[in-house]
Amino acid sequence: MDVDNHAEDLASDLGVDKEEVKADLENLLEYSVPIDEAKQSVRRKHGGGSGGSSPTPDSVDLGEITTDHDSVTVTAVVLTVGTRTIRYQGDDITIREGELADETGTISYTAWTDFGFEPGDAVTIGNAGVREWDGKPELNLNDSSTVAMADETPDVDTEVGGDRSLVELEPGDRGRNVEVRVLEVESKTISGRDGETDIREGIVGDETGRLPFTDWDPREEVAEGSDLRIEDVYVREFRGVPSINLTEFSQVTPLSDPVTVKEDAPRLSVAEAVDTGGMFDVEVVGNVLEVRDGSGLIERCPDCGRVIQGGQCRSHGAVEGEDDLRVKAILDDGTDTLTVVLDDDLTAEVYGGGLDDALAAAQEAMDKDVVAADIRDELVGRAFRVRGNLSVDDYGANLDAETFEPASDDPADAAEAVLETLGGSGDAGGEAATDGGAPADADADADTDPDAAADAEVDR
């Protein structure tokens, strides 16, 4: 793509400096904004309006659209419409986003202008830009796009509207509606790009499962034990699982009838759990093969909570560490392995004493490793039932345990039963996968932008 030629044409048309126009274009292109949309944005910035005209692209079925298209005309049914504010080129911009469908498939869209359509409307959209988003094509509707009610409504078999159960939610969903009970909630103040910001975060549940949530516009009705219908949320991935985000545009309505919440976590083999790519609430049973280094009596950074080595924090340098307890154990059920992470409370349970006991034992032995050695003697070779939140990344699978207790059932038999239910081979005695390892520490970054994480990942 010859940016220089595009910049020269725009600069000549707008009567501004070419280098300034080129810098604006290159900045937009770095964020994968299509060239036509980038040029329109630069025109608006320099007071040139939408400028010029281009032939209306031919009509294309949604299933035929690829990232090779620059712009398209489509006729589709609006499935969902979500609204939120994002930070774009230093400005807060309200966008509308969701999904469209026709007889050939579905596609997501982002509208930078409010065209007024709602779920269920059949529309013909002209000159919609195409860009890649999460590896798939997405439509971009801007000032140069046109939207009109379609003469005919496409016959679609996709559900219109955003109502979903928790188990149906996936990262990237926009304009979703859920009916849930608030199981846990905590008010927090985080440091973001605009200074300190108050949020609420916690866990919600329904009859299909549980998920974490963040309310970026804290509402009093989002309280523990409340049953709510929450409309217009979007879903992002946080620590490997879907996370529900409420914005200032989300609508929260108390429900008169209580929401039934699933009490038990789904029981999966380790292989099936890992194959999901991450689950918020899951149960597995397996044998502890190894208690990894970095278990037992450890030290954490007082500023970010990361585990430190030799008095050094990766983010804060030399610090005076705070003592803590942790276990990282390799769990194997014959189908695969994962790393189970126990917090200080669960570690104290398996060790048989709290932090003061561990410090006393280490002082008496003049060796901190004595605590991890005692934990290894207690865990290795035994079967345990573990329930918690699973994250999977390039460094392996990690299960942050909420409960950790001895299991009376054989892990291999349990895995085989699960595989048979899922239509697998049932061979639970095969070679186990290698240790997936621990995840890399994420940067401790928090931002009030709904596109950013609600909290910072720390070394667990």
Coordinates of N, CA, C and O in Angstrom, one line a residue, residues 322-436:
E322 N 7.2 -9.8 51.6 CA 6.2 -10.2 52.6 C 6.0 -11.7 52.6 O 5.8 -12.3 51.5
D323 N 6.1 -12.4 53.7 CA 6.0 -13.8 53.7 C 4.6 -14.3 53.4 O 3.6 -13.6 53.7
D324 N 4.5 -15.4 52.7 CA 3.2 -16.0 52.3 C 3.3 -17.5 52.1 O 4.5 -18.0 52.1
L325 N 2.2 -18.2 51.9 CA 2.2 -19.6 51.6 C 1.5 -19.8 50.3 O 0.6 -19.2 49.9
R326 N 2.1 -20.8 49.5 CA 1.5 -21.2 48.2 C 1.9 -22.6 47.9 O 3.0 -23.0 48.3
V327 N 1.1 -23.2 47.1 CA 1.4 -24.5 46.5 C 1.2 -24.5 45.0 O 0.1 -24.0 44.6
K328 N 2.1 -25.0 44.2 CA 1.9 -25.2 42.8 C 2.2 -26.7 42.5 O 3.3 -27.1 42.6
A329 N 1.1 -27.4 42.3 CA 1.2 -28.9 42.1 C 0.8 -29.4 40.8 O -0.1 -28.8 40.2
I330 N 1.5 -30.4 40.3 CA 1.1 -31.0 39.0 C 0.1 -32.1 39.2 O 0.3 -33.0 40.0
L331 N -1.1 -31.9 38.6 CA -2.2 -32.9 38.7 C -2.4 -33.7 37.4 O -2.4 -33.1 36.3
D332 N -2.5 -35.0 37.5 CA -2.6 -35.9 36.4 C -3.7 -36.8 36.6 O -3.9 -37.4 37.6
D333 N -4.6 -36.9 35.6 CA -5.7 -37.9 35.7 C -5.6 -39.0 34.6 O -6.6 -39.8 34.4
G334 N -4.5 -39.1 33.9 CA -4.3 -40.1 32.8 C -4.7 -39.6 31.5 O -4.4 -40.2 30.5
T335 N -5.3 -38.4 31.4 CA -5.6 -37.8 30.1 C -4.8 -36.6 29.8 O -4.5 -36.3 28.6
D336 N -4.3 -35.9 30.8 CA -3.5 -34.7 30.6 C -3.1 -34.2 32.0 O -3.5 -34.8 33.0
T337 N -2.2 -33.2 32.0 CA -1.8 -32.6 33.3 C -2.1 -31.1 33.3 O -2.3 -30.5 32.2
L338 N -2.2 -30.6 34.5 CA -2.3 -29.1 34.7 C -1.7 -28.8 36.0 O -1.4 -29.6 36.8
T339 N -1.4 -27.5 36.2 CA -0.8 -27.0 37.5 C -1.9 -26.5 38.3 O -2.7 -25.6 37.9
V340 N -2.1 -27.0 39.5 CA -3.0 -26.6 40.5 C -2.3 -25.6 41.4 O -1.3 -25.8 42.0
V341 N -2.9 -24.4 41.6 CA -2.4 -23.4 42.5 C -3.3 -23.2 43.7 O -4.4 -22.9 43.6
L342 N -2.7 -23.4 44.9 CA -3.4 -23.3 46.2 C -2.9 -21.9 46.8 O -1.8 -21.6 46.9
D343 N -3.9 -21.2 47.3 CA -3.6 -19.9 48.0 C -3.2 -20.2 49.4 O -3.0 -21.4 49.8
D344 N -3.0 -19.1 50.2 CA -2.4 -19.3 51.5 C -3.3 -20.1 52.4 O -2.9 -21.0 53.2
D345 N -4.6 -19.9 52.3 CA -5.6 -20.7 53.2 C -5.6 -22.1 52.9 O -5.5 -23.0 53.8
L346 N -5.7 -22.5 51.6 CA -5.7 -23.9 51.2 C -4.3 -24.6 51.5 O -4.2 -25.7 51.9
T347 N -3.2 -23.8 51.3 CA -1.9 -24.3 51.6 C -1.8 -24.6 53.1 O -1.2 -25.6 53.5
A348 N -2.3 -23.7 53.9 CA -2.3 -23.9 55.4 C -3.1 -25.2 55.7 O -2.6 -26.0 56.7
E349 N -4.1 -25.5 55.0 CA -4.9 -26.7 55.3 C -4.1 -28.0 55.0 O -4.1 -28.9 55.8
V350 N -3.4 -28.0 53.8 CA -2.7 -29.2 53.5 C -1.4 -29.3 54.3 O -0.9 -30.4 54.6
Y351 N -0.8 -28.2 54.7 CA 0.4 -28.2 55.5 C 0.1 -28.6 56.9 O 1.0 -29.2 57.6
G352 N -1.1 -28.2 57.4 CA -1.4 -28.5 58.8 C -1.0 -27.4 59.7 O -0.9 -27.6 61.0
G353 N -0.8 -26.2 59.2 CA -0.5 -25.0 60.0 C -0.4 -23.8 59.2 O -0.3 -23.9 57.9
G354 N -0.5 -22.6 59.8 CA -0.5 -21.4 59.1 C 0.8 -20.8 58.9 O 1.9 -21.5 59.1
L355 N 0.9 -19.5 58.5 CA 2.1 -18.9 58.2 C 3.1 -18.9 59.4 O 4.3 -19.1 59.2
D356 N 2.6 -18.6 60.6 CA 3.4 -18.6 61.8 C 4.1 -19.9 62.0 O 5.3 -20.0 62.4
D357 N 3.3 -21.0 61.8 CA 3.9 -22.3 62.0 C 5.0 -22.6 61.0 O 6.0 -23.2 61.3
A358 N 4.7 -22.2 59.7 CA 5.7 -22.4 58.7 C 7.0 -21.6 58.9 O 8.1 -22.2 58.8
L359 N 6.9 -20.4 59.4 CA 8.0 -19.6 59.7 C 8.8 -20.2 60.9 O 10.1 -20.2 60.9
A360 N 8.1 -20.7 61.9 CA 8.8 -21.4 63.0 C 9.5 -22.6 62.6 O 10.7 -22.9 63.0
A361 N 8.9 -23.4 61.7 CA 9.6 -24.6 61.2 C 10.8 -24.3 60.4 O 11.8 -25.0 60.5
A362 N 10.7 -23.3 59.6 CA 11.8 -22.9 58.7 C 13.0 -22.3 59.6 O 14.2 -22.6 59.3
Q363 N 12.6 -21.6 60.7 CA 13.7 -21.1 61.5 C 14.4 -22.2 62.3 O 15.6 -22.2 62.5
E364 N 13.6 -23.1 62.8 CA 14.2 -24.3 63.5 C 15.1 -25.1 62.6 O 16.2 -25.5 63.1
A365 N 14.7 -25.3 61.4 CA 15.5 -26.1 60.4 C 16.6 -25.2 59.8 O 17.4 -25.8 59.1
M366 N 16.5 -23.9 59.9 CA 17.3 -23.0 59.2 C 17.3 -23.2 57.7 O 18.3 -23.1 57.0
D367 N 16.1 -23.6 57.2 CA 15.9 -23.9 55.8 C 14.4 -23.7 55.5 O 13.6 -24.4 56.0
K368 N 14.1 -22.7 54.6 CA 12.7 -22.5 54.2 C 12.2 -23.6 53.4 O 10.9 -23.8 53.4
D369 N 13.0 -24.4 52.8 CA 12.5 -25.5 51.9 C 11.9 -26.6 52.7 O 11.2 -27.5 52.2
V370 N 12.1 -26.6 54.0 CA 11.5 -27.7 54.9 C 10.0 -27.6 54.8 O 9.3 -28.7 54.9
V371 N 9.4 -26.5 54.6 CA 7.9 -26.4 54.5 C 7.4 -27.0 53.2 O 6.5 -27.8 53.2
A372 N 8.1 -26.7 52.1 CA 7.7 -27.4 50.8 C 7.9 -28.9 50.9 O 7.1 -29.7 50.3
A373 N 9.0 -29.3 51.6 CA 9.2 -30.8 51.7 C 8.1 -31.5 52.4 O 7.7 -32.6 52.0
D374 N 7.6 -30.8 53.5 CA 6.5 -31.4 54.3 C 5.2 -31.5 53.4 O 4.5 -32.5 53.5
I375 N 5.0 -30.5 52.6 CA 3.9 -30.4 51.7 C 4.0 -31.5 50.7 O 3.0 -32.2 50.3
R376 N 5.2 -31.7 50.1 CA 5.3 -32.8 49.1 C 5.0 -34.2 49.7 O 4.3 -35.0 49.1
D377 N 5.5 -34.4 51.0 CA 5.2 -35.7 51.6 C 3.7 -35.9 51.8 O 3.2 -37.0 51.8
E378 N 2.9 -34.8 52.0 CA 1.5 -34.9 52.2 C 0.7 -35.1 50.9 O -0.3 -35.8 50.9
L379 N 1.2 -34.5 49.8 CA 0.4 -34.5 48.6 C 0.8 -35.5 47.5 O -0.1 -36.1 46.8
V380 N 2.1 -35.7 47.3 CA 2.5 -36.4 46.1 C 2.1 -37.9 46.2 O 2.2 -38.6 47.2
G381 N 1.5 -38.3 45.1 CA 1.0 -39.7 45.0 C -0.5 -39.9 45.4 O -1.0 -41.0 45.2
R382 N -1.1 -38.9 45.9 CA -2.5 -39.0 46.4 C -3.4 -38.4 45.4 O -3.1 -37.5 44.6
A383 N -4.7 -38.8 45.4 CA -5.7 -38.3 44.5 C -6.5 -37.2 45.2 O -6.8 -37.3 46.4
F384 N -6.8 -36.1 44.4 CA -7.5 -35.0 45.0 C -8.6 -34.5 44.0 O -8.4 -34.6 42.8
R385 N -9.7 -34.0 44.6 CA -10.7 -33.4 43.8 C -10.5 -31.9 43.9 O -10.5 -31.3 45.0
V386 N -10.5 -31.2 42.8 CA -10.1 -29.8 42.7 C -11.2 -29.0 42.0 O -11.6 -29.4 40.9
R387 N -11.7 -28.0 42.6 CA -12.7 -27.1 41.9 C -12.1 -25.7 41.9 O -11.6 -25.2 42.9
G388 N -12.2 -25.0 40.8 CA -11.7 -23.7 40.7 C -11.7 -23.1 39.3 O -12.5 -23.6 38.4
N389 N -10.9 -22.1 39.0 CA -10.9 -21.4 37.8 C -9.7 -21.7 36.9 O -8.6 -21.6 37.4
L390 N -10.0 -22.2 35.7 CA -8.9 -22.7 34.8 C -8.5 -21.6 33.8 O -9.4 -21.1 33.1
S391 N -7.2 -21.3 33.6 CA -6.8 -20.5 32.5 C -5.7 -21.3 31.7 O -5.0 -22.1 32.3
V392 N -5.8 -21.1 30.4 CA -4.9 -21.8 29.5 C -4.2 -20.8 28.6 O -4.9 -20.0 28.0
D393 N -2.9 -20.9 28.6 CA -2.1 -20.0 27.7 C -1.0 -20.7 27.1 O -0.9 -21.9 27.2
D394 N -0.1 -20.0 26.4 CA 1.1 -20.6 25.8 C 2.0 -21.3 26.8 O 2.9 -22.1 26.4
Y395 N 1.9 -21.0 28.0 CA 2.8 -21.5 29.0 C 2.2 -22.7 29.8 O 2.8 -23.3 30.6
G396 N 0.9 -23.1 29.4 CA 0.3 -24.2 30.0 C -1.0 -23.9 30.6 O -1.6 -22.9 30.4
A397 N -1.6 -24.9 31.4 CA -2.9 -24.8 32.0 C -2.7 -24.7 33.5 O -2.0 -25.5 34.1
N398 N -3.4 -23.7 34.1 CA -3.3 -23.5 35.5 C -4.7 -23.4 36.1 O -5.6 -22.6 35.6
L399 N -4.9 -24.1 37.2 CA -6.2 -24.1 37.9 C -6.1 -23.5 39.3 O -5.4 -24.0 40.2
D400 N -6.6 -22.3 39.4 CA -6.6 -21.6 40.7 C -7.7 -22.3 41.6 O -8.9 -22.1 41.3
A401 N -7.3 -23.0 42.6 CA -8.2 -23.8 43.4 C -9.1 -23.0 44.3 O -8.6 -22.1 45.0
E402 N -10.4 -23.3 44.3 CA -11.3 -22.8 45.3 C -11.5 -23.8 46.4 O -11.7 -23.5 47.6
T403 N -11.6 -25.1 46.0 CA -11.6 -26.2 47.0 C -10.6 -27.2 46.5 O -10.4 -27.4 45.3
F404 N -10.0 -27.9 47.5 CA -9.0 -28.9 47.3 C -9.1 -30.0 48.4 O -8.9 -29.7 49.5
E405 N -9.6 -31.2 48.0 CA -9.9 -32.2 49.0 C -9.6 -33.6 48.5 O -9.6 -33.8 47.3
P406 N -9.2 -34.5 49.4 CA -8.9 -35.8 49.0 C -10.1 -36.5 48.2 O -11.3 -36.2 48.5
A407 N -9.8 -37.3 47.2 CA -10.8 -37.9 46.4 C -10.7 -39.4 46.6 O -9.7 -40.0 46.7
S408 N -11.9 -40.0 46.8 CA -12.0 -41.4 47.0 C -12.1 -42.2 45.7 O -11.8 -43.4 45.6
D409 N -12.6 -41.5 44.6 CA -12.7 -42.2 43.3 C -11.4 -42.1 42.6 O -10.6 -41.3 42.8
D410 N -11.2 -43.1 41.7 CA -10.0 -43.2 41.0 C -10.0 -42.2 39.8 O -10.9 -42.3 39.0
P411 N -9.0 -41.4 39.7 CA -9.0 -40.4 38.6 C -9.0 -41.0 37.2 O -9.7 -40.5 36.3
A412 N -8.4 -42.1 37.0 CA -8.4 -42.7 35.6 C -9.8 -43.2 35.3 O -10.2 -43.1 34.2
D413 N -10.5 -43.8 36.3 CA -11.8 -44.3 36.0 C -12.7 -43.1 35.7 O -13.6 -43.2 34.8
A414 N -12.6 -42.0 36.5 CA -13.4 -40.8 36.3 C -13.1 -40.2 34.9 O -14.1 -39.8 34.2
A415 N -11.9 -40.2 34.5 CA -11.5 -39.6 33.2 C -12.1 -40.5 32.1 O -12.6 -40.0 31.1
E416 N -12.0 -41.8 32.2 CA -12.6 -42.7 31.2 C -14.1 -42.5 31.1 O -14.6 -42.5 30.0
A417 N -14.8 -42.4 32.2 CA -16.2 -42.2 32.2 C -16.6 -40.9 31.4 O -17.5 -40.8 30.6
V418 N -15.8 -39.8 31.7 CA -16.1 -38.6 31.0 C -15.9 -38.7 29.5 O -16.6 -38.2 28.7
L419 N -14.7 -39.3 29.1 CA -14.4 -39.4 27.7 C -15.5 -40.3 27.0 O -15.8 -40.0 25.9
E420 N -16.0 -41.3 27.7 CA -17.0 -42.1 27.0 C -18.3 -41.3 26.8 O -19.0 -41.4 25.8
T421 N -18.6 -40.5 27.8 CA -19.8 -39.6 27.7 C -19.6 -38.6 26.5 O -20.6 -38.3 25.8
L422 N -18.4 -38.2 26.3 CA -18.1 -37.2 25.3 C -17.9 -37.8 23.9 O -17.6 -37.2 23.0
G423 N -18.0 -39.2 23.9 CA -17.8 -39.9 22.6 C -16.3 -40.1 22.3 O -15.9 -40.3 21.2
G424 N -15.4 -40.0 23.4 CA -14.0 -40.2 23.1 C -13.7 -41.7 23.1 O -14.5 -42.6 23.2
S425 N -12.4 -41.9 23.1 CA -11.9 -43.3 23.0 C -12.0 -44.1 24.3 O -12.1 -45.3 24.3
G426 N -12.1 -43.3 25.4 CA -12.2 -44.0 26.7 C -10.9 -44.5 27.2 O -10.8 -45.1 28.2
D427 N -9.8 -44.3 26.5 CA -8.5 -44.7 26.9 C -7.9 -43.7 27.8 O -7.2 -42.7 27.4
A428 N -8.1 -43.9 29.1 CA -7.7 -42.9 30.1 C -6.3 -43.3 30.6 O -5.7 -42.6 31.5
G429 N -5.7 -44.4 30.1 CA -4.5 -44.8 30.7 C -3.3 -44.5 29.8 O -2.2 -44.9 30.0
G430 N -3.5 -43.6 28.8 CA -2.5 -43.3 27.9 C -1.4 -42.4 28.5 O -1.5 -42.0 29.7
E431 N -0.4 -42.1 27.7 CA 0.7 -41.2 28.2 C 0.2 -39.8 28.6 O -0.5 -39.2 27.8
A432 N 0.5 -39.3 29.7 CA 0.1 -38.0 30.1 C 0.9 -37.0 29.4 O 2.1 -37.2 29.1
A433 N 0.3 -35.8 29.2 CA 1.1 -34.7 28.6 C 2.1 -34.2 29.5 O 2.1 -34.4 30.7
T434 N 3.1 -33.5 29.0 CA 4.2 -32.9 29.8 C 3.6 -31.8 30.6 O 2.6 -31.2 30.3
D435 N 4.4 -31.4 31.7 CA 4.0 -30.3 32.5 C 3.8 -29.0 31.7 O 4.7 -28.6 31.0
G436 N 2.6 -28.5 31.8 CA 2.3 -27.3 31.1 C 3.0 -26.0 31.6 O 3.1 -25.0 30.9

